[in-house]
Amino acid sequence: MKKNILLLFITLVVGLLAYTIYNKKGDGKDSLAQMPDRVFGVKDISTIGKISIQQPEYPVINFVSQGQGWIMNNKKSTNEFVINDFLGLISRVDIDYIPTSKMTKTILGLMPENGINIKIWDKNGELIRDFMVGSEIGNNGGTPFLVKGEKQPYVMRVPGFEGSLRTRILNKMNEWESKDVYNIDPNTIESVEVSYDRDPEASFIVSKTDNNYSIAKPDNPTKTVSPNQKTAEAYLAFFKYIVAEYNDSENPNRQRIKEGQRFAKITVITNDGKKNKIDYFSYADIDTKIETKSPHQIHPDNKFFAETSDNEMLLVQQRVIWQIFRTYDYFK
């Protein structure tokens, strides 16, 4: 009888221990020393404070959680779609299968050369994940993950997703960076000044005071007239969200582009006193030597290099940004 009670007690202790270990996996709070060799994801991404990604032969990229977004190590904002796609992967990634011994040998042999090292810290600064992501096995047969320092890789999956997990991580610096040209609440805009270097007569300033709009010429800003109020209101709404085709900040010809003839300068001032200034350079001027002199002459297939006040250079399509290249007469 006593022997049966002892066995029951041991069984309960072992079961309780197994339950504790099982529930600890993936909660984002286990320290690196306690981390098992098969835990990669973090289900609750709100607990993450910092992430680093080290790609082969590429500088490490750090991401720090800040408010509602993420800031990169170069103090630039991240592309919300790209970072959210990555975070979605991290929160849902799970083991698909354990590779065979032969596959494991191949994975371990290639990992030092092509592995992507991902490290994740919680908001207390504790390292909670440190693992490698290898290349796909065979014809997209799965993406192997390996906890740093361990010998057993696992082929991972994201439920409901078909395709390479590695390609959702393998991004260049400018692909991680934000492509927002404008992301401004129109209700906070105090004024917008649009100056065309080659067509000053088309330039204008739209101002808002107590829900009343006025328009003026930049060379005589105190002489204001009342425009069509609905037209002015709709114009400011265009600045709510405009996104670029590409973050081209690493363009080797960037200095030459800036030294060329500017097409326009747009300055947005918000009611907190902040200024958002962007210089626009016509792609046609540089690529075809055809001068874009007036907003009336912009070809719909043209593009613009946009040099921002945050020292970004974005490539913007005319088909996307045409709404803000208006003229003084447009508001009458």
Coordinates of C-alpha atoms in Angstrom, one line a residue:
M1 CA 0.0 0.0 0.0
K2 CA 2.8 2.4 1.0
K3 CA 4.6 1.5 -2.2
N4 CA 1.6 2.4 -4.3
I5 CA 1.2 5.7 -2.6
L6 CA 4.9 6.5 -3.2
L7 CA 4.6 5.6 -6.9
L8 CA 1.5 7.8 -7.2
F9 CA 3.4 10.7 -5.5
I10 CA 6.3 10.3 -7.9
T11 CA 4.0 10.3 -10.9
L12 CA 2.3 13.5 -9.7
V13 CA 5.6 15.2 -9.2
V14 CA 6.9 14.2 -12.6
G15 CA 3.6 15.3 -14.2
L16 CA 3.6 18.6 -12.5
L17 CA 7.2 19.2 -13.6
A18 CA 6.4 18.3 -17.2
Y19 CA 3.4 20.6 -17.2
T20 CA 5.5 23.5 -15.9
I21 CA 8.2 23.0 -18.6
Y22 CA 5.6 22.7 -21.3
N23 CA 3.8 25.9 -20.4
K24 CA 7.0 27.7 -20.1
K25 CA 7.9 27.1 -23.8
G26 CA 7.3 30.1 -26.0
D27 CA 6.0 32.5 -23.4
G28 CA 8.8 34.9 -24.2
K29 CA 10.0 35.1 -20.6
D30 CA 12.5 32.2 -20.4
S31 CA 16.2 33.2 -20.2
L32 CA 18.7 32.1 -22.8
A33 CA 20.3 29.7 -20.3
Q34 CA 16.9 27.9 -19.9
M35 CA 15.9 28.1 -23.5
P36 CA 15.2 24.6 -25.0
D37 CA 16.6 23.8 -28.4
R38 CA 13.2 23.9 -30.2
V39 CA 11.8 27.3 -29.1
F40 CA 12.1 30.0 -31.7
G41 CA 8.9 32.1 -31.8
V42 CA 7.5 34.6 -29.4
K43 CA 3.8 34.4 -29.3
D44 CA 3.3 37.8 -27.5
I45 CA 5.3 40.2 -29.6
S46 CA 4.3 43.1 -27.2
T47 CA 6.9 41.7 -24.9
I48 CA 9.7 42.2 -27.4
G49 CA 12.0 45.3 -26.9
K50 CA 14.7 44.7 -29.4
I51 CA 15.5 42.5 -32.4
S52 CA 18.8 42.1 -34.3
I53 CA 19.2 40.4 -37.7
Q54 CA 22.6 39.5 -39.0
Q55 CA 22.7 38.4 -42.6
P56 CA 25.7 36.8 -44.3
E57 CA 28.2 39.5 -45.4
Y58 CA 25.8 42.3 -44.3
P59 CA 25.9 44.7 -41.4
V60 CA 23.7 43.8 -38.4
I61 CA 20.3 45.5 -38.4
N62 CA 18.8 46.4 -35.1
F63 CA 15.2 47.2 -34.4
V64 CA 14.0 48.8 -31.2
S65 CA 10.4 49.0 -30.1
Q66 CA 9.3 52.7 -29.8
G67 CA 5.7 53.6 -29.1
Q68 CA 3.5 52.1 -31.8
G69 CA 6.4 51.4 -34.2
W70 CA 10.0 50.3 -34.6
I71 CA 13.1 52.3 -35.1
M72 CA 16.2 51.0 -36.9
N73 CA 19.8 51.3 -35.7
N74 CA 20.3 54.2 -38.1
K75 CA 17.5 56.1 -36.3
K76 CA 15.2 55.6 -39.3
S77 CA 11.6 54.5 -39.1
T78 CA 10.8 51.0 -40.4
N79 CA 8.5 50.0 -43.2
E80 CA 5.4 49.0 -41.2
F81 CA 4.4 46.3 -43.7
V82 CA 7.8 44.6 -43.8
I83 CA 8.4 44.7 -40.0
N84 CA 4.8 43.5 -39.3
D85 CA 5.2 40.7 -41.7
F86 CA 8.4 39.7 -39.9
L87 CA 6.7 40.0 -36.5
G88 CA 3.8 37.9 -37.7
L89 CA 6.2 35.2 -38.7
I90 CA 8.0 35.3 -35.3
S91 CA 4.7 35.1 -33.4
R92 CA 3.3 32.1 -35.4
V93 CA 6.3 30.0 -36.5
D94 CA 6.2 26.4 -35.4
I95 CA 8.0 23.1 -36.0
D96 CA 7.0 21.3 -39.2
Y97 CA 9.3 18.3 -38.8
I98 CA 12.7 17.1 -37.6
P99 CA 15.0 16.6 -40.6
T100 CA 16.7 13.2 -41.2
S101 CA 20.3 12.6 -40.1
K102 CA 21.6 13.2 -43.6
M103 CA 19.6 16.4 -44.0
T104 CA 20.8 17.6 -40.5
K105 CA 24.4 17.1 -41.6
T106 CA 23.9 19.2 -44.7
I107 CA 22.1 21.9 -42.8
L108 CA 24.8 22.1 -40.1
G109 CA 27.5 22.2 -42.8
L110 CA 25.9 25.2 -44.6
M111 CA 24.7 27.1 -41.6
P112 CA 28.0 29.0 -40.9
E113 CA 28.1 30.2 -44.5
N114 CA 24.5 31.1 -45.2
G115 CA 22.8 31.3 -41.8
I116 CA 20.8 34.4 -40.7
N117 CA 21.3 35.0 -37.0
I118 CA 18.3 36.4 -35.2
K119 CA 18.4 37.6 -31.6
I120 CA 15.4 38.8 -29.6
W121 CA 15.5 40.7 -26.3
D122 CA 12.5 41.4 -24.1
K123 CA 11.6 44.9 -22.8
N124 CA 13.8 44.3 -19.7
G125 CA 16.8 43.8 -22.0
E126 CA 17.1 40.1 -21.4
L127 CA 18.1 37.9 -24.4
I128 CA 15.3 35.4 -24.9
R129 CA 15.9 34.1 -28.4
D130 CA 19.2 33.4 -30.3
F131 CA 18.9 31.3 -33.4
M132 CA 20.0 30.8 -37.0
V133 CA 17.8 30.5 -40.1
G134 CA 19.2 28.4 -42.9
S135 CA 18.5 28.0 -46.6
E136 CA 15.5 26.1 -47.9
I137 CA 15.9 22.3 -48.2
G138 CA 15.6 21.0 -51.8
N139 CA 12.7 22.5 -53.8
N140 CA 11.3 24.7 -51.1
G141 CA 11.1 21.6 -48.8
G142 CA 11.2 23.8 -45.7
T143 CA 13.2 26.3 -43.9
P144 CA 15.6 25.0 -41.1
F145 CA 16.0 26.9 -37.8
L146 CA 18.7 26.1 -35.3
V147 CA 19.1 27.5 -31.8
K148 CA 22.5 29.0 -31.5
G149 CA 25.0 26.5 -29.9
E150 CA 22.7 23.5 -30.5
K151 CA 23.2 20.6 -32.9
Q152 CA 19.6 19.7 -33.8
P153 CA 17.9 21.9 -36.5
Y154 CA 14.2 21.9 -37.1
V155 CA 12.3 22.6 -40.3
M156 CA 9.8 25.3 -39.5
R157 CA 6.4 26.4 -40.9
V158 CA 3.9 29.2 -40.4
P159 CA 0.3 27.7 -40.4
G160 CA -1.6 28.8 -43.4
F161 CA 1.5 30.1 -45.2
E162 CA 3.1 28.3 -48.2
G163 CA 6.5 29.4 -49.3
S164 CA 9.9 30.4 -48.0
L165 CA 10.2 31.7 -44.5
R166 CA 13.8 32.9 -45.2
T167 CA 12.7 35.3 -47.9
R168 CA 10.4 37.1 -45.4
I169 CA 13.6 37.8 -43.3
L170 CA 16.2 38.3 -46.0
N171 CA 15.7 42.0 -46.7
K172 CA 18.2 44.8 -47.5
M173 CA 18.5 47.8 -45.3
N174 CA 16.4 50.1 -47.6
E175 CA 13.7 47.4 -47.8
W176 CA 13.3 47.5 -44.0
E177 CA 13.2 51.3 -44.0
S178 CA 9.9 53.3 -44.2
K179 CA 8.7 54.3 -47.6
D180 CA 6.2 56.9 -46.2
V181 CA 6.4 60.2 -48.2
Y182 CA 3.6 61.7 -46.1
N183 CA 1.7 60.3 -43.1
I184 CA 0.2 63.4 -41.7
D185 CA -3.2 63.9 -40.0
P186 CA -4.8 66.6 -42.2
N187 CA -6.5 68.1 -39.2
T188 CA -3.1 69.0 -37.8
I189 CA -1.9 70.9 -40.9
E190 CA -1.5 74.6 -40.5
S191 CA -0.1 75.3 -44.0
V192 CA 1.3 73.8 -47.1
E193 CA 3.7 75.7 -49.4
V194 CA 4.4 74.4 -52.9
S195 CA 7.2 76.1 -54.8
Y196 CA 7.9 75.3 -58.4
D197 CA 11.5 76.4 -59.3
R198 CA 10.8 76.8 -63.0
D199 CA 7.2 77.9 -62.8
P200 CA 6.9 80.3 -59.9
E201 CA 3.5 81.6 -61.1
A202 CA 2.0 78.1 -60.3
S203 CA 3.4 78.2 -56.8
F204 CA 1.0 78.6 -53.8
I205 CA 0.5 78.5 -50.0
V206 CA -2.6 77.0 -48.6
S207 CA -3.3 77.9 -44.9
K208 CA -5.9 76.9 -42.4
T209 CA -7.1 78.9 -39.5
D210 CA -10.1 77.9 -37.4
N211 CA -11.4 75.6 -40.2
N212 CA -11.2 78.5 -42.7
Y213 CA -8.8 78.1 -45.7
S214 CA -6.9 80.8 -47.5
I215 CA -4.4 80.9 -50.4
A216 CA -1.5 83.1 -51.2
K217 CA 1.6 83.3 -53.5
P218 CA 4.9 82.5 -51.8
D219 CA 6.4 85.8 -53.0
N220 CA 3.6 87.7 -51.3
P221 CA 2.4 85.5 -48.4
T222 CA 0.4 88.3 -46.7
K223 CA -1.9 88.9 -49.6
T224 CA -4.4 86.1 -49.1
V225 CA -7.6 85.2 -50.9
S226 CA -10.4 82.8 -50.0
P227 CA -10.3 79.7 -52.3
N228 CA -13.0 77.1 -52.8
Q229 CA -13.2 75.8 -49.2
K230 CA -14.0 72.2 -50.2
T231 CA -11.2 72.1 -52.7
A232 CA -8.7 73.3 -50.1
E233 CA -9.9 70.9 -47.5
A234 CA -9.7 68.0 -50.0
Y235 CA -6.2 69.0 -51.0
L236 CA -4.8 68.8 -47.4
A237 CA -6.4 65.4 -47.1
F238 CA -4.0 64.1 -49.7
F239 CA -1.2 64.4 -47.2
K240 CA -2.8 61.8 -44.9
Y241 CA -0.9 58.9 -46.6
I242 CA 1.4 58.8 -49.7
V243 CA 3.9 56.0 -50.0
A244 CA 6.9 55.8 -52.3
E245 CA 7.8 53.0 -54.7
Y246 CA 11.2 52.5 -53.2
N247 CA 13.5 53.9 -50.5
D248 CA 16.5 54.9 -52.6
S249 CA 18.6 56.5 -49.9
E250 CA 21.6 54.3 -50.9
N251 CA 21.6 55.5 -54.5
P252 CA 25.2 56.0 -55.5
N253 CA 24.2 58.9 -57.7
R254 CA 22.3 60.7 -54.9
Q255 CA 24.7 63.7 -54.7
R256 CA 24.5 64.2 -58.5
I257 CA 20.7 64.1 -58.3
K258 CA 20.7 66.7 -55.6
E259 CA 23.0 69.0 -57.6
G260 CA 20.6 69.0 -60.5
Q261 CA 17.7 71.4 -61.1
R262 CA 15.0 70.9 -58.5
F263 CA 11.4 70.6 -59.7
A264 CA 9.6 71.6 -56.6
K265 CA 9.9 72.1 -52.8
I266 CA 6.9 71.3 -50.6
T267 CA 6.9 72.4 -47.0
V268 CA 4.1 71.2 -44.6
I269 CA 3.8 73.0 -41.2
T270 CA 1.7 71.4 -38.6
N271 CA 0.1 73.2 -35.6
D272 CA 2.8 71.9 -33.2
G273 CA 5.3 73.9 -35.2
K274 CA 7.0 71.0 -37.0
K275 CA 8.1 71.4 -40.6
N276 CA 8.2 68.7 -43.1
K277 CA 10.2 69.8 -46.1
I278 CA 10.8 67.7 -49.2
D279 CA 12.7 68.6 -52.4
Y280 CA 11.5 66.9 -55.6
F281 CA 13.8 66.2 -58.6
S282 CA 12.2 65.0 -61.8
Y283 CA 13.4 61.6 -63.0
A284 CA 12.9 62.7 -66.6
D285 CA 15.3 65.6 -66.1
I286 CA 18.0 63.1 -65.1
D287 CA 17.2 60.1 -67.3
T288 CA 16.1 61.7 -70.6
K289 CA 17.4 65.3 -70.2
I290 CA 13.9 66.6 -70.8
E291 CA 13.2 69.5 -68.5
T292 CA 10.1 69.2 -66.4
K293 CA 9.3 72.9 -66.1
S294 CA 5.7 73.0 -65.0
P295 CA 3.2 70.8 -63.1
H296 CA 1.1 71.0 -66.3
Q297 CA 3.9 69.2 -68.2
I298 CA 4.4 66.1 -66.0
H299 CA 4.1 62.9 -67.9
P300 CA 1.9 60.3 -66.1
D301 CA 4.7 57.7 -66.2
N302 CA 7.3 60.1 -64.7
K303 CA 8.8 59.6 -61.3
F304 CA 10.5 61.9 -58.7
F305 CA 13.4 61.6 -56.4
A306 CA 12.2 63.0 -53.1
E307 CA 14.8 64.3 -50.6
T308 CA 13.2 64.5 -47.2
S309 CA 14.1 66.6 -44.2
D310 CA 15.0 63.3 -42.4
N311 CA 17.7 62.8 -45.0
E312 CA 15.9 60.0 -46.9
M313 CA 15.7 59.8 -50.6
L314 CA 12.5 58.1 -51.9
L315 CA 11.5 57.3 -55.5
V316 CA 7.9 58.3 -56.0
Q317 CA 5.6 57.7 -58.9
Q318 CA 3.7 60.6 -60.5
R319 CA 0.6 58.3 -60.6
V320 CA 0.7 58.2 -56.8
I321 CA 1.7 61.8 -56.0
W322 CA 0.0 63.8 -58.7
Q323 CA -2.7 65.1 -56.3
I324 CA -0.3 67.4 -54.5
F325 CA 1.3 68.9 -57.6
R326 CA -1.4 71.4 -58.0
T327 CA -1.2 75.1 -59.1
Y328 CA -2.4 78.4 -57.7
D329 CA -5.3 78.5 -60.2
Y330 CA -6.6 75.1 -59.1
F331 CA -8.0 76.6 -55.9
K332 CA -10.1 79.3 -57.5

